[in-house]
């Protein structure tokens, strides 16, 4: 059996209420809060970036799972908001966490699908035997960013999920042998190399996402996967929390044909809503979004052993995949998720100022309580301040 042996997360410590953003942009707060399902937007301090979020999530996974860094033989970071065109975020994380030199280390990109690609690749690495008894650490980390005032702005967010993938896992089995994939070369959402903000064809991106739901589920069934009705919970990639509602309705229509609105809604509340809490509180975490859904589900209540969870991953460009997890234990500590309740609220002026500072070398007051902080660039070399490194 192969799957998730330890889990960790990291989120910015500040948030902007979407009601405040709506007022500043002249939009109806109900559009953001109900229409998109976005209530709070996680806003990274300029000293937080993809590297610091990835390192903090990985540190939580290793610490709460009591996994020795020396056991990690594969380190993959899935991200679409890397900090360098050549040096991978994974190398920074290796240094900050003191991970062993005898480790394959790389970054993987396929928009919001990159983390899932890394996790399924890690499962196959372990199944092949090439791991020789060692574990993989896969991190999905991103900071979502659209132009100010654009339709995508209220869906922004930031966060990281870290998963230790191993044989005889403690948290969940990943059924990587029954997965359905659907991919196509399209321009639904993309970010040119010279730009910081994503470009998006909004309606087309939604259509591609839905096509992925139908086609990946059909291919999953063709591999011998059990029908969605056998799943106790369903997790979807959430570019905004309300997308889970639309994706669930699309999946049910593809699987069962037309249903009464009331029965779709009851099924949504039972199987999908518990996994949407973090997306509502944080916003889009791109590659980490599906895996933040898992944290939301775990936080919502005990998941008895053998709970089956259907997962839909989507990365623009695009690649979609449907597969399942089987939960093995409900007892998981996630301090980072508890900490979401005690974040600090900021106003629109601070959010906009931090967004500007992010593009500069430095010029911000360094928070003392961050486990890892970006302290600025010297000769275009990024410098970080690390908390105590983990011992091997
Ligand atoms: N009260 C309540 N609801 C309201 C409202 C009000 N006053 N005003 C509008 N609404 C509702 C609308 O009816 C709509 O709901 P329905 O979908 O049920 O009709 C909802 O709020 C959104 O309104 P619009 O469709 O008018 O929103 P928009 O066109 O301004 O923007 C968006 C929507 C295109 C998704 C935009 O947020 C966007 O560009 N987002 C980024 C792209 C994206 O997330 N794409 C998703 C698929 S791609 C992907 O998944 C990868 C990824 O992570 C980016």
CSV table of C-alpha atoms in Angstrom, one decimal, residues 2-297:
chain,number,residue,atom,x,y,z
A,2,UNK,CA,1.3,3.5,-0.9
A,3,UNK,CA,0.0,6.9,0.0
A,4,UNK,CA,0.1,9.9,2.4
A,5,UNK,CA,2.2,9.3,5.5
A,6,UNK,CA,2.4,12.8,6.8
A,7,UNK,CA,0.7,16.2,6.0
A,8,UNK,CA,1.6,19.8,6.6
A,9,UNK,CA,0.3,23.2,5.5
A,10,UNK,CA,1.3,26.9,5.6
A,11,UNK,CA,-0.8,30.0,5.0
A,12,UNK,CA,0.0,33.7,5.2
A,13,UNK,CA,-0.7,35.2,8.6
A,14,UNK,CA,-2.7,38.1,7.2
A,15,UNK,CA,-6.0,38.3,5.3
A,16,UNK,CA,-8.2,40.8,3.6
A,17,UNK,CA,-12.0,40.5,4.0
A,18,UNK,CA,-13.6,40.2,0.5
A,19,UNK,CA,-16.3,42.6,1.7
A,20,UNK,CA,-13.6,45.3,2.0
A,21,UNK,CA,-12.2,44.5,-1.5
A,22,UNK,CA,-15.8,44.6,-2.9
A,23,UNK,CA,-16.3,48.1,-1.4
A,24,UNK,CA,-12.9,49.3,-2.9
A,25,UNK,CA,-13.7,48.0,-6.3
A,26,UNK,CA,-17.4,49.1,-6.4
A,27,UNK,CA,-18.7,45.5,-6.5
A,28,UNK,CA,-21.5,44.0,-4.5
A,29,UNK,CA,-20.0,42.0,-1.6
A,30,UNK,CA,-22.6,39.3,-2.2
A,31,UNK,CA,-21.0,38.7,-5.7
A,32,UNK,CA,-17.7,37.8,-4.1
A,33,UNK,CA,-19.0,36.1,-0.9
A,34,UNK,CA,-22.0,34.2,-2.4
A,35,UNK,CA,-21.4,34.2,-6.1
A,36,UNK,CA,-17.8,33.2,-5.9
A,37,UNK,CA,-17.8,31.7,-2.3
A,38,UNK,CA,-14.8,33.8,-1.3
A,39,UNK,CA,-15.0,35.3,2.2
A,40,UNK,CA,-11.3,36.1,3.1
A,41,UNK,CA,-8.3,36.4,0.9
A,42,UNK,CA,-4.9,35.3,2.3
A,43,UNK,CA,-2.4,38.0,1.7
A,44,UNK,CA,1.3,37.2,1.9
A,45,UNK,CA,3.6,39.7,3.6
A,46,UNK,CA,6.5,40.7,1.2
A,47,UNK,CA,8.8,38.5,3.4
A,48,UNK,CA,6.6,35.5,2.5
A,49,UNK,CA,7.0,33.9,-0.9
A,50,UNK,CA,6.5,30.5,-2.5
A,51,UNK,CA,9.8,29.3,-0.9
A,52,UNK,CA,8.9,30.3,2.6
A,53,UNK,CA,5.4,28.9,2.3
A,54,UNK,CA,6.7,25.6,0.9
A,55,UNK,CA,9.4,25.3,3.6
A,56,UNK,CA,6.9,26.0,6.4
A,57,UNK,CA,4.4,23.4,5.1
A,58,UNK,CA,7.2,20.8,4.7
A,59,UNK,CA,8.5,21.6,8.2
A,60,UNK,CA,5.0,21.0,9.7
A,61,UNK,CA,4.7,17.6,7.7
A,62,UNK,CA,8.0,16.4,8.9
A,63,UNK,CA,7.5,17.6,12.5
A,64,UNK,CA,3.9,16.4,13.1
A,65,UNK,CA,4.6,13.1,11.2
A,66,UNK,CA,7.9,12.6,13.1
A,67,UNK,CA,9.6,11.9,9.7
A,68,UNK,CA,13.4,12.2,9.7
A,69,UNK,CA,14.8,14.4,6.9
A,70,UNK,CA,17.3,11.6,6.3
A,71,UNK,CA,14.4,9.3,5.1
A,72,UNK,CA,13.5,11.7,2.2
A,73,UNK,CA,15.0,10.4,-1.1
A,74,UNK,CA,12.8,12.5,-3.5
A,75,UNK,CA,11.8,16.1,-3.1
A,76,UNK,CA,9.3,17.6,-5.6
A,77,UNK,CA,7.8,21.1,-5.5
A,78,UNK,CA,4.8,21.7,-7.7
A,79,UNK,CA,4.3,25.4,-8.3
A,80,UNK,CA,3.3,27.9,-11.0
A,81,UNK,CA,4.7,30.9,-9.0
A,82,UNK,CA,8.3,30.0,-8.9
A,83,UNK,CA,11.0,32.5,-7.8
A,84,UNK,CA,13.5,31.8,-10.5
A,85,UNK,CA,13.5,30.6,-14.1
A,86,UNK,CA,16.3,28.0,-13.5
A,87,UNK,CA,16.8,27.3,-9.8
A,88,UNK,CA,13.9,25.3,-8.4
A,89,UNK,CA,12.0,26.2,-5.3
A,90,UNK,CA,12.8,22.6,-4.2
A,91,UNK,CA,16.5,23.5,-3.9
A,92,UNK,CA,15.8,26.4,-1.5
A,93,UNK,CA,13.6,24.1,0.5
A,94,UNK,CA,16.3,21.4,0.7
A,95,UNK,CA,18.7,24.0,2.1
A,96,UNK,CA,16.2,25.6,4.6
A,97,UNK,CA,15.2,22.1,5.9
A,98,UNK,CA,18.6,20.5,5.8
A,99,UNK,CA,17.4,17.7,3.6
A,100,UNK,CA,20.0,15.1,2.6
A,101,UNK,CA,22.3,15.4,-0.4
A,102,UNK,CA,21.4,11.9,-1.5
A,103,UNK,CA,18.0,13.2,-2.7
A,104,UNK,CA,16.5,13.8,-6.2
A,105,UNK,CA,15.3,17.4,-6.1
A,106,UNK,CA,13.3,19.2,-8.7
A,107,UNK,CA,10.4,21.5,-9.4
A,108,UNK,CA,7.4,20.5,-11.5
A,109,UNK,CA,5.0,22.9,-13.4
A,110,UNK,CA,1.6,22.3,-14.8
A,111,UNK,CA,-0.5,25.3,-13.4
A,112,UNK,CA,-2.7,24.0,-10.6
A,113,UNK,CA,-2.1,20.4,-11.5
A,114,UNK,CA,1.7,20.4,-10.6
A,115,UNK,CA,1.2,19.2,-7.0
A,116,UNK,CA,-1.0,16.3,-8.0
A,117,UNK,CA,1.5,15.4,-10.8
A,118,UNK,CA,4.2,15.3,-8.2
A,119,UNK,CA,2.2,13.2,-5.8
A,120,UNK,CA,1.2,10.6,-8.4
A,121,UNK,CA,4.8,10.5,-9.7
A,122,UNK,CA,6.1,9.9,-6.1
A,123,UNK,CA,3.6,7.0,-5.7
A,124,UNK,CA,4.9,5.4,-8.9
A,125,UNK,CA,8.5,6.0,-7.8
A,126,UNK,CA,7.8,4.1,-4.6
A,127,UNK,CA,5.8,1.3,-6.4
A,128,UNK,CA,8.8,0.8,-8.8
A,129,UNK,CA,11.1,0.0,-5.9
A,130,UNK,CA,13.6,2.7,-7.0
A,131,UNK,CA,13.0,4.4,-3.7
A,132,UNK,CA,14.9,1.6,-1.8
A,133,UNK,CA,12.9,2.1,1.3
A,134,UNK,CA,12.9,5.9,1.4
A,135,UNK,CA,10.0,8.4,1.3
A,136,UNK,CA,9.1,11.3,-1.0
A,137,UNK,CA,8.3,14.8,0.1
A,138,UNK,CA,6.0,16.5,-2.3
A,139,UNK,CA,5.0,20.2,-1.8
A,140,UNK,CA,2.4,22.2,-3.7
A,141,UNK,CA,2.9,26.0,-3.1
A,142,UNK,CA,1.6,29.1,-4.8
A,143,UNK,CA,0.6,32.7,-4.5
A,144,UNK,CA,-2.3,33.5,-6.8
A,145,UNK,CA,-2.1,36.9,-8.5
A,146,UNK,CA,-4.3,38.7,-11.1
A,147,UNK,CA,-4.4,42.3,-12.2
A,148,UNK,CA,-5.9,44.8,-9.7
A,149,UNK,CA,-9.6,45.3,-10.4
A,150,UNK,CA,-9.8,42.3,-12.7
A,151,UNK,CA,-12.5,39.6,-12.4
A,152,UNK,CA,-9.8,37.2,-11.0
A,153,UNK,CA,-8.7,39.6,-8.2
A,154,UNK,CA,-11.3,38.5,-5.6
A,155,UNK,CA,-10.3,34.8,-6.1
A,156,UNK,CA,-6.6,35.4,-5.1
A,157,UNK,CA,-5.0,33.5,-2.2
A,158,UNK,CA,-1.8,31.9,-1.1
A,159,UNK,CA,-0.7,28.7,0.6
A,160,UNK,CA,1.2,25.5,0.6
A,161,UNK,CA,0.5,21.8,1.2
A,162,UNK,CA,3.3,19.3,1.9
A,163,UNK,CA,2.7,15.5,1.7
A,164,UNK,CA,5.1,12.8,2.7
A,165,UNK,CA,4.4,9.9,0.3
A,166,UNK,CA,5.5,6.4,1.5
A,167,UNK,CA,4.9,2.7,1.5
A,168,UNK,CA,2.6,1.6,4.4
A,169,UNK,CA,1.3,5.1,4.9
A,170,UNK,CA,-0.4,6.3,8.1
A,171,UNK,CA,-2.9,8.8,6.7
A,172,UNK,CA,-4.4,7.7,3.4
A,173,UNK,CA,-3.8,5.2,0.6
A,174,UNK,CA,-3.6,6.8,-2.9
A,175,UNK,CA,-5.2,4.6,-5.6
A,176,UNK,CA,-2.7,5.6,-8.3
A,177,UNK,CA,-3.6,2.6,-10.4
A,178,UNK,CA,-7.2,3.8,-11.1
A,179,UNK,CA,-6.9,7.3,-12.4
A,180,UNK,CA,-8.6,9.0,-15.3
A,181,UNK,CA,-6.8,11.8,-17.2
A,182,UNK,CA,-7.8,14.3,-19.8
A,183,UNK,CA,-5.4,16.9,-21.2
A,184,UNK,CA,-5.4,19.4,-24.1
A,185,UNK,CA,-3.2,22.3,-25.4
A,186,UNK,CA,-5.3,25.4,-24.8
A,187,UNK,CA,-4.9,29.0,-23.5
A,188,UNK,CA,-7.5,29.2,-20.8
A,189,UNK,CA,-5.2,30.6,-18.1
A,190,UNK,CA,-1.5,31.4,-18.5
A,191,UNK,CA,1.3,33.8,-17.3
A,192,UNK,CA,3.9,35.0,-19.8
A,193,UNK,CA,7.5,34.6,-18.4
A,194,UNK,CA,7.9,38.4,-18.2
A,195,UNK,CA,4.7,39.0,-16.2
A,196,UNK,CA,3.7,38.7,-12.5
A,197,UNK,CA,-0.1,38.6,-13.1
A,198,UNK,CA,-1.9,35.7,-14.6
A,199,UNK,CA,-4.0,36.2,-17.8
A,200,UNK,CA,-7.2,34.3,-18.1
A,201,UNK,CA,-10.0,33.7,-20.5
A,202,UNK,CA,-12.6,33.4,-17.7
A,203,UNK,CA,-15.6,31.7,-19.4
A,204,UNK,CA,-13.3,29.4,-21.5
A,205,UNK,CA,-11.4,28.4,-18.4
A,206,UNK,CA,-14.6,27.3,-16.7
A,207,UNK,CA,-15.6,25.3,-19.8
A,208,UNK,CA,-12.2,23.6,-19.9
A,209,UNK,CA,-12.4,22.7,-16.2
A,210,UNK,CA,-15.9,21.2,-16.7
A,211,UNK,CA,-14.8,19.2,-19.8
A,212,UNK,CA,-12.0,17.8,-17.5
A,213,UNK,CA,-14.6,16.8,-14.9
A,214,UNK,CA,-16.6,14.8,-17.5
A,215,UNK,CA,-13.8,13.2,-19.4
A,216,UNK,CA,-11.4,12.4,-16.6
A,217,UNK,CA,-14.2,10.7,-14.6
A,218,UNK,CA,-15.2,8.6,-17.7
A,219,UNK,CA,-11.6,7.5,-18.1
A,220,UNK,CA,-11.3,6.8,-14.4
A,221,UNK,CA,-14.3,4.4,-14.7
A,222,UNK,CA,-12.7,2.8,-17.8
A,223,UNK,CA,-9.7,1.8,-15.7
A,224,UNK,CA,-12.0,-0.1,-13.3
A,225,UNK,CA,-12.4,2.7,-10.7
A,226,UNK,CA,-15.6,2.5,-8.6
A,227,UNK,CA,-18.5,4.9,-9.4
A,228,UNK,CA,-18.5,8.3,-7.6
A,229,UNK,CA,-21.5,7.1,-5.5
A,230,UNK,CA,-19.0,4.8,-3.7
A,231,UNK,CA,-17.1,7.9,-2.4
A,232,UNK,CA,-18.0,9.3,1.1
A,233,UNK,CA,-16.5,12.7,0.2
A,234,UNK,CA,-15.5,14.5,-3.0
A,235,UNK,CA,-12.7,17.1,-3.3
A,236,UNK,CA,-12.3,19.4,-6.3
A,237,UNK,CA,-9.7,21.9,-7.4
A,238,UNK,CA,-11.1,25.2,-6.2
A,239,UNK,CA,-10.1,28.3,-8.1
A,240,UNK,CA,-12.8,29.9,-6.0
A,241,UNK,CA,-14.8,28.0,-3.4
A,242,UNK,CA,-18.1,28.0,-5.3
A,243,UNK,CA,-16.5,26.2,-8.2
A,244,UNK,CA,-16.8,23.0,-6.1
A,245,UNK,CA,-20.6,23.4,-6.2
A,246,UNK,CA,-20.5,23.7,-10.0
A,247,UNK,CA,-18.0,20.8,-10.4
A,248,UNK,CA,-20.1,18.6,-8.2
A,249,UNK,CA,-23.2,19.2,-10.2
A,250,UNK,CA,-21.3,18.5,-13.4
A,251,UNK,CA,-20.0,15.2,-12.0
A,252,UNK,CA,-23.4,14.1,-10.9
A,253,UNK,CA,-24.9,14.9,-14.2
A,254,UNK,CA,-22.2,13.0,-16.0
A,255,UNK,CA,-22.5,10.0,-13.7
A,256,UNK,CA,-26.2,9.8,-13.0
A,257,UNK,CA,-28.0,12.0,-15.5
A,258,UNK,CA,-30.6,14.7,-14.6
A,259,UNK,CA,-31.4,14.9,-10.8
A,260,UNK,CA,-33.7,17.1,-8.7
A,261,UNK,CA,-32.0,20.3,-7.5
A,262,UNK,CA,-32.8,19.4,-3.9
A,263,UNK,CA,-31.0,16.0,-4.1
A,264,UNK,CA,-27.9,17.6,-5.7
A,265,UNK,CA,-27.9,20.2,-2.9
A,266,UNK,CA,-28.2,17.6,-0.1
A,267,UNK,CA,-25.4,15.5,-1.6
A,268,UNK,CA,-23.3,18.7,-1.9
A,269,UNK,CA,-23.8,19.5,1.8
A,270,UNK,CA,-22.9,15.9,2.8
A,271,UNK,CA,-20.0,15.1,0.5
A,272,UNK,CA,-18.5,18.3,-0.7
A,273,UNK,CA,-19.1,21.3,1.5
A,274,UNK,CA,-16.8,20.1,4.4
A,275,UNK,CA,-13.8,20.3,2.0
A,276,UNK,CA,-14.5,23.9,1.0
A,277,UNK,CA,-13.8,25.7,4.3
A,278,UNK,CA,-10.1,26.5,3.6
A,279,UNK,CA,-10.8,27.8,0.1
A,280,UNK,CA,-13.4,30.1,1.5
A,281,UNK,CA,-11.0,31.4,4.2
A,282,UNK,CA,-7.8,31.6,2.1
A,283,UNK,CA,-8.8,31.9,-1.6
A,284,UNK,CA,-7.1,30.1,-4.6
A,285,UNK,CA,-3.9,28.4,-3.6
A,286,UNK,CA,-3.5,27.1,-7.2
A,287,UNK,CA,-1.4,23.8,-7.0
A,288,UNK,CA,-2.2,23.4,-3.3
A,289,UNK,CA,-6.0,23.9,-3.7
A,290,UNK,CA,-7.1,20.3,-4.0
A,291,UNK,CA,-4.8,19.3,-1.1
A,292,UNK,CA,-6.2,22.2,1.0
A,293,UNK,CA,-9.5,20.6,0.4
A,294,UNK,CA,-8.2,17.5,2.1
A,295,UNK,CA,-7.1,19.6,5.1
A,296,UNK,CA,-10.6,21.1,5.3
A,297,UNK,CA,-12.2,17.7,5.2
